[in-house]
Coordinates of C-alpha atoms in Angstrom, one line a residue:
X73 CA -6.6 0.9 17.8
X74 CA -3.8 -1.0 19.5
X75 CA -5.8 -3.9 20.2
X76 CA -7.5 -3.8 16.8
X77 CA -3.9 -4.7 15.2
X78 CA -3.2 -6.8 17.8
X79 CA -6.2 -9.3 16.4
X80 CA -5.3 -8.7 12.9
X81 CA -2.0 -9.7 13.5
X82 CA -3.4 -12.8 14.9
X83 CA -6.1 -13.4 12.4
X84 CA -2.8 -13.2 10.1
X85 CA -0.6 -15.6 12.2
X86 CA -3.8 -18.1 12.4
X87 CA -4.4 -18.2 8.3
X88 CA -0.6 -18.9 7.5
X89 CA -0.3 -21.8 10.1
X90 CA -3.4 -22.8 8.3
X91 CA -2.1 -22.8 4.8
X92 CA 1.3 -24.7 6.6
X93 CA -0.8 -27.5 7.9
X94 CA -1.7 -29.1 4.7
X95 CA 1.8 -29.1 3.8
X96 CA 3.0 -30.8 6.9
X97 CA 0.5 -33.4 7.2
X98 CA 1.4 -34.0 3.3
X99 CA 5.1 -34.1 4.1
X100 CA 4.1 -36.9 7.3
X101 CA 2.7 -39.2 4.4
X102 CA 4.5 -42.5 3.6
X103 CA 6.3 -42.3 0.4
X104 CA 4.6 -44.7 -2.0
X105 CA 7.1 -47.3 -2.8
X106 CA 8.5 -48.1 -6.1
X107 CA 9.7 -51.3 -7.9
X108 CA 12.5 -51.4 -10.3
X109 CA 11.2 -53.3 -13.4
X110 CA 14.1 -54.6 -15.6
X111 CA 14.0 -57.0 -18.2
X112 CA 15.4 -57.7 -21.6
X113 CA 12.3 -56.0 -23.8
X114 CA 9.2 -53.6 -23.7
X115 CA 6.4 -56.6 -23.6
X116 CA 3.3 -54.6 -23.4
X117 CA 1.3 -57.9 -22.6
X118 CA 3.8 -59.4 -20.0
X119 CA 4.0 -56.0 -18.1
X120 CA -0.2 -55.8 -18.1
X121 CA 0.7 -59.3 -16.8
X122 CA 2.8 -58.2 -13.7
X123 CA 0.4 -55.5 -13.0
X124 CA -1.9 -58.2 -12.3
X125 CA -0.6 -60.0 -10.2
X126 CA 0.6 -56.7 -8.5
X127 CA -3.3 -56.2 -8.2
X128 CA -3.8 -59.7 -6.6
X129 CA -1.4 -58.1 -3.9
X130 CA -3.7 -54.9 -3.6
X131 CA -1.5 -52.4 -5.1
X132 CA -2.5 -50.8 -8.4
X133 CA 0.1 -48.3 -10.3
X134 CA -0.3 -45.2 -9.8
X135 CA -2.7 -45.4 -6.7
X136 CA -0.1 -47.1 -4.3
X137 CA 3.2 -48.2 -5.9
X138 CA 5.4 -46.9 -8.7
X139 CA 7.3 -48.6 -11.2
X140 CA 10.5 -47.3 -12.7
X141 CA 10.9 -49.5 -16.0
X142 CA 14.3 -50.4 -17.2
X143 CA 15.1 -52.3 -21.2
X144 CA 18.0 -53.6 -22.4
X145 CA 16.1 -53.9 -25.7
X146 CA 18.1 -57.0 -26.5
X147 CA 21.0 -56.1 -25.5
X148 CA 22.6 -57.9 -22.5
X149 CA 25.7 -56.8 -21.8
X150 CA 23.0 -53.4 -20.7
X151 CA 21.9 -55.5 -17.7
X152 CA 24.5 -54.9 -15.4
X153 CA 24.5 -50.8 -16.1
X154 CA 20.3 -50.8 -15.6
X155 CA 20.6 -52.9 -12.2
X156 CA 23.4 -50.7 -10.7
X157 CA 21.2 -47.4 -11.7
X158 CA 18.1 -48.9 -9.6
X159 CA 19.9 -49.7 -7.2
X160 CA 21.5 -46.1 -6.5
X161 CA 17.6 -45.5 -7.1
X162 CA 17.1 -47.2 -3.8
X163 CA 13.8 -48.7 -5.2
X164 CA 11.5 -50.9 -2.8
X165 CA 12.4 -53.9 -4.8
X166 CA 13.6 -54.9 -8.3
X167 CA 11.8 -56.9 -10.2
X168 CA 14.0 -59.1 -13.0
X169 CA 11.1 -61.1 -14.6
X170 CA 12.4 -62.4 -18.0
X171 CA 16.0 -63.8 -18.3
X172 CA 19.1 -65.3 -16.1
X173 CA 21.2 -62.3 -17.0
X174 CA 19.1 -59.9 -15.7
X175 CA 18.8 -61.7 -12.5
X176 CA 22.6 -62.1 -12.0
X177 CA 22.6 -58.5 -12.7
X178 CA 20.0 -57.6 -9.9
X179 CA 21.8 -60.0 -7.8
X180 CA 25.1 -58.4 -8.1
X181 CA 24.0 -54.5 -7.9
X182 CA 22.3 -55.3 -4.4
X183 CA 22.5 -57.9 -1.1
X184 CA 20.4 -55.5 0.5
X185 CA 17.4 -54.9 -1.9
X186 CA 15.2 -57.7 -2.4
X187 CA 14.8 -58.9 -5.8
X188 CA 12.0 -61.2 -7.6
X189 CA 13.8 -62.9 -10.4
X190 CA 11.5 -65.1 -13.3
X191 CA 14.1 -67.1 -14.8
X192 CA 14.4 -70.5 -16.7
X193 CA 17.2 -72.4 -15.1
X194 CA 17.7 -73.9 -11.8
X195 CA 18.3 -70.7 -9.3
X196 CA 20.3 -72.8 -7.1
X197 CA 22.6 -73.9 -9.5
X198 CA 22.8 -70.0 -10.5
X199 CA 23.5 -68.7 -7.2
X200 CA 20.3 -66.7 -6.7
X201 CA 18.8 -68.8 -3.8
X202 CA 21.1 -71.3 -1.4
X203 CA 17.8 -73.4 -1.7
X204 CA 14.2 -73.4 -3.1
X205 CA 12.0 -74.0 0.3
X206 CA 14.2 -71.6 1.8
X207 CA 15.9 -69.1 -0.7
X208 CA 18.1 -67.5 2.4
X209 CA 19.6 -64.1 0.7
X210 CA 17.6 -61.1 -0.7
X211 CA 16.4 -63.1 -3.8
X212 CA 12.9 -65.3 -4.6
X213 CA 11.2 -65.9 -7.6
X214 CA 10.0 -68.5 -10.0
X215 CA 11.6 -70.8 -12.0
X216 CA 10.1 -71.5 -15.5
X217 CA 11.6 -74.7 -16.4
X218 CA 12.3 -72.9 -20.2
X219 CA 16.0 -75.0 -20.5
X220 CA 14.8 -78.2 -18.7
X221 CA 12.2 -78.7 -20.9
X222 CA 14.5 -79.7 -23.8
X223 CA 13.4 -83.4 -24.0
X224 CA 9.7 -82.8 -24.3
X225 CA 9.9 -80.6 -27.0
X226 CA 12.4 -83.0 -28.9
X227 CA 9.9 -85.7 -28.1
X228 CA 7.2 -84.0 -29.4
X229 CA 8.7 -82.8 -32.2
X230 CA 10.1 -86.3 -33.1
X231 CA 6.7 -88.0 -33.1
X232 CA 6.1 -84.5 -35.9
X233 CA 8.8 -86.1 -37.9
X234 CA 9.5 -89.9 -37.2
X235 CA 12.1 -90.2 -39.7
X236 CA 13.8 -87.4 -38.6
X237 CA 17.7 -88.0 -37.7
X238 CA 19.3 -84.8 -37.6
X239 CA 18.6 -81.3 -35.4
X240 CA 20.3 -78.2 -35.6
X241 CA 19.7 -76.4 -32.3
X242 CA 19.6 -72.7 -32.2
X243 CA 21.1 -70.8 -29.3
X244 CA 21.9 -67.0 -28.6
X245 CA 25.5 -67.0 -27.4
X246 CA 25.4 -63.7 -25.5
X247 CA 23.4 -65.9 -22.5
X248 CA 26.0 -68.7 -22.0
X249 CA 24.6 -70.2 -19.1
X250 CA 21.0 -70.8 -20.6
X251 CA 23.5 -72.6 -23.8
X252 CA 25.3 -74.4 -21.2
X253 CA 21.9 -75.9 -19.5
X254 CA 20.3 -76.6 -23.1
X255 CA 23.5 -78.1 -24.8
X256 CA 23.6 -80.8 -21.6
X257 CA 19.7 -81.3 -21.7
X258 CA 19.8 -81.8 -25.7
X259 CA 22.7 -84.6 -25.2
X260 CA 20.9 -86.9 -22.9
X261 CA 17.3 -86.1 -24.7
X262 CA 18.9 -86.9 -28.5
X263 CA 20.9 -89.4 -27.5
X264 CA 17.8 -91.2 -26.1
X265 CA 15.9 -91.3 -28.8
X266 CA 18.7 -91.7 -31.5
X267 CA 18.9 -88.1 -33.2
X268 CA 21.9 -85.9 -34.0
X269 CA 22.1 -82.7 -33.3
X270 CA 24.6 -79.8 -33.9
X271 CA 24.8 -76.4 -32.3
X272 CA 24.1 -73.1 -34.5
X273 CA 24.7 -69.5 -32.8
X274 CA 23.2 -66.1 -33.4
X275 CA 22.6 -63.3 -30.9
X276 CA 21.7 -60.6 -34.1
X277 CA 19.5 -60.0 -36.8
X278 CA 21.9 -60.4 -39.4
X279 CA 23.5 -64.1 -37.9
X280 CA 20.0 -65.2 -37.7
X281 CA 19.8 -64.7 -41.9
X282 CA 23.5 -65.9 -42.2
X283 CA 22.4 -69.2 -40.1
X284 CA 19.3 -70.2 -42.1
X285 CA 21.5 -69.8 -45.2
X286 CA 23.8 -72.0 -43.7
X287 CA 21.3 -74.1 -43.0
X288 CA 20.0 -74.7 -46.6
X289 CA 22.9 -76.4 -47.1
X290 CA 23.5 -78.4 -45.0
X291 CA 19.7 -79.5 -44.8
X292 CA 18.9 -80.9 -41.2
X293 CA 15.9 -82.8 -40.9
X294 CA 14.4 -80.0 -37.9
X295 CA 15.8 -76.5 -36.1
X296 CA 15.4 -76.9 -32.5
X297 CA 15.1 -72.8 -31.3
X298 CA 16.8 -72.3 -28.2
X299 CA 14.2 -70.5 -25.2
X300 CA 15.8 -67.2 -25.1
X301 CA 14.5 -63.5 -25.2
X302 CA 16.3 -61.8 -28.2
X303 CA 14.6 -65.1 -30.1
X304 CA 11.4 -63.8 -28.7
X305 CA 11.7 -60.3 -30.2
X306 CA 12.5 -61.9 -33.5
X307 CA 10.0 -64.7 -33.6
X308 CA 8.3 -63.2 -36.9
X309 CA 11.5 -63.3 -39.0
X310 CA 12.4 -66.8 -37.5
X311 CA 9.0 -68.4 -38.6
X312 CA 9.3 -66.7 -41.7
X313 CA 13.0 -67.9 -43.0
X314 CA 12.0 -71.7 -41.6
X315 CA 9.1 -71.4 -44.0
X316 CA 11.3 -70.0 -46.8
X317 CA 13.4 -72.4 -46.0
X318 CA 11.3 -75.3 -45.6
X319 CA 12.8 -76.6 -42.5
X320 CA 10.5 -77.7 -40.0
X321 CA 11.0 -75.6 -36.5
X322 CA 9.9 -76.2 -32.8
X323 CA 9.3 -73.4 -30.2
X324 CA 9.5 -72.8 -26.5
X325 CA 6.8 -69.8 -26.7
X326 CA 3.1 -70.0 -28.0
X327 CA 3.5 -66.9 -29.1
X328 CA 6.2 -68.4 -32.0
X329 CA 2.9 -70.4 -33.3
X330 CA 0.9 -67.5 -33.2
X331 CA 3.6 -65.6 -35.2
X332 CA 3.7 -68.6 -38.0
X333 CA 6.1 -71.1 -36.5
X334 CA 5.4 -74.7 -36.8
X335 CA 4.7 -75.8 -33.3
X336 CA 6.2 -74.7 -29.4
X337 CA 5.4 -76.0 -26.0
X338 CA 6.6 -74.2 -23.0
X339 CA 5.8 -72.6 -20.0
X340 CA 3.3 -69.8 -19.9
X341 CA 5.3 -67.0 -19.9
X342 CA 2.2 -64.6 -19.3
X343 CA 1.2 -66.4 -16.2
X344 CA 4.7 -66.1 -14.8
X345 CA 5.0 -62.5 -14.9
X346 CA 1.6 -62.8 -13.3
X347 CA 3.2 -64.9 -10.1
X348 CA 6.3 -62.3 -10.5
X349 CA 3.6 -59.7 -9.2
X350 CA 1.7 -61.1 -6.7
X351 CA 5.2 -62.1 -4.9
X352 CA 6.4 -58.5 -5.3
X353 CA 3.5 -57.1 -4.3
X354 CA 4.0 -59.9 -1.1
X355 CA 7.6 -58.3 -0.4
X356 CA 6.0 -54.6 -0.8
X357 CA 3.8 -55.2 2.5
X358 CA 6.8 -56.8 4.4
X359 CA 7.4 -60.5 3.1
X360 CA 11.3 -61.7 3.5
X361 CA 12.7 -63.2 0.0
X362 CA 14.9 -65.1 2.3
X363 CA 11.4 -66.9 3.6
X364 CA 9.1 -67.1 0.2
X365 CA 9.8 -70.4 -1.6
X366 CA 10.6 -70.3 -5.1
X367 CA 7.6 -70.9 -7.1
X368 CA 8.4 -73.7 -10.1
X369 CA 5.7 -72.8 -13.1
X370 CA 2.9 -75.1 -13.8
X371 CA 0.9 -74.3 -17.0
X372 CA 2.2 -75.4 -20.0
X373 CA 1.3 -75.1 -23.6
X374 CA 1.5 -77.2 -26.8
X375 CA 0.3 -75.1 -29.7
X376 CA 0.8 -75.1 -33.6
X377 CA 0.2 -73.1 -36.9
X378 CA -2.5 -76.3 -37.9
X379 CA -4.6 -76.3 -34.5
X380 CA -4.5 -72.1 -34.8
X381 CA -5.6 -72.2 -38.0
X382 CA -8.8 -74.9 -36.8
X383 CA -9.6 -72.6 -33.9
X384 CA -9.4 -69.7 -36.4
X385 CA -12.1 -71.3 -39.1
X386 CA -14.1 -72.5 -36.4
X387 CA -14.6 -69.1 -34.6
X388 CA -15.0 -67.9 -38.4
X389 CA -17.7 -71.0 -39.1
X390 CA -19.4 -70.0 -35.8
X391 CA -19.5 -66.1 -36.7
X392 CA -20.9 -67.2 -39.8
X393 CA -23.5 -69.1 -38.5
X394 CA -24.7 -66.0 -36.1
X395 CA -24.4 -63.5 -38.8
X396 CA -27.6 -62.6 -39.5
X397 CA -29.1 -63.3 -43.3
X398 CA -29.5 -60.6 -45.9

């Protein structure tokens, strides 16, 4: 009898370190790491972007890496609050894909973190990077050359309108740095090819009405809209007052076009996010920021309402063609 309960007790002993064992080998797993995504708006199709390139990388969300997503839904003065929560987060690495601000809000939460910024001025000059080969800190990214491409666009929107001779040039006050790089582009790129131009500010809804009032007025020849991200979120009500308006607009975005703006040429945005993922997916499996070179964007896009509408009937003329006859 004695030693009958001394096997069950035992039997016992063995089926609860069995039950612990699972636990423990569970609890010996790696945490899977997570990145801090934070960025001026929800963009469904930038984010499906970044998960791309995250892909490229070999991690896929939810199978190997996390993502905690921070907005500032157009509001930048949020920035600095969003950074300092992930980094008390202690995420693997913050992600700040879409605008100067929330790069020099990274930046500032964290030295320790590493950050992948995507912004569209020279890092250098922003203190993000002590150089581009070699970025030295906790900070890489990519440059996308938004401000610098000032002169391009005025070319190109100069050879639109020849006798143009006056631009009003829309920028969002709230991001003065990105106004400070496009104000001293526009001077030398106007100045070269003889146009005037004059500075017009909105960071809301409401100034972006009360400027194109403003400008029926005064009646400039072209609006020149400044690359910025709140602009982005209100690219439908921008191409709609130009056209009410009648004043002739250029774009850094394709996606302006595609909302009903006259014409934009830019970096692409989408494949920028993409290069923001493969480099944070780099940095997940033990890259240095202080050793991955800045990457400077190189696809660029020139697109209009008239060659969107050409695709548009020919895919339509084509669909017609293949449709069978009744």
């Amino acid at each position: 009898m004695q030693f009958d309960q001394l096997k069950r007790r035992e039997f016992i002993t063995l089926l609860g370190g069995a039950a612990v064992w699972p636990l423990a080998a569970r609890a010996q797993q790696p945490a899977m790491p997570v990145i801090g995504f934070l960025d001026v708006i929800n963009s469904p199709g930038r984010l499906a972007a970044f998960h791309q390139g995250l892909g490229e990388s070999g991690y896929v969300l939810g199978e190997n890496v996390a993502i905690e997503i921070r907005s500032a839904e157009g509001q930048y003065n949020r920035f600095a609050e969003l950074a300092a929560d992930l980094a008390r987060r202690r995420v693997s690495v913050i992600v700040a894909p879409g605008t100067t601000p929330a790069a020099l809000a990274a930046r500032a939460a964290t030295t320790t973190i590493p950050i992948v910024f995507g912004v569209g001025d020279d890092p250098v000059k922003l203190g993000l990077v002590a150089n581009l080969a070699r970025p030295g800190g906790n900070a890489t990214g990519i440059n996308f050359f938004t401000a610098e491409l000032a002169a391009k666009r005025l070319g190109l929107l100069r050879e639109l309108l020849p006798a143009a001779t006056r631009v009003a040039v829309l920028v969002n006050p709230a991001d003065p740095i990105r106004v400070e790089t496009i104000v001293a582009e526009m001077k030398m790129a106007a100045g070269a090819i003889g146009l005037q131009f004059q500075i017009v500010n909105a960071s809301t809804s409401r100034e972006i009405d009360a400027i194109f009032g403003t400008l029926a007025s005064a009646r400039p020849d072209a609006l020149f809209v400044g690359p910025d991200p709140f602009f982005y979120t209100r690219r439908g009500q921008l191409a709609l007052q130009a056209a009410r308006h009648a004043i002739p607009a250029s774009y850094a975005i394709r996606d302006y076009a595609e909302a009903g703006g006259l014409m934009s040429y830019g970096t692409d945005i989408t494949d920028a996010y993409r290069q923001v993922g493969v480099y944070a997916g780099r940095i997940l499996k033990g890259a240095k920021p202080a050793d991955l070179p800045v990457q400077q964007s190189t696809k660029f896009e020139l697109e209009s309402t008239f060659r969107l509408r050409e695709r548009s009937s020919s895919m339509c003329r084509r669909s017609c063609l293949r449709a069978p006859m009744r």
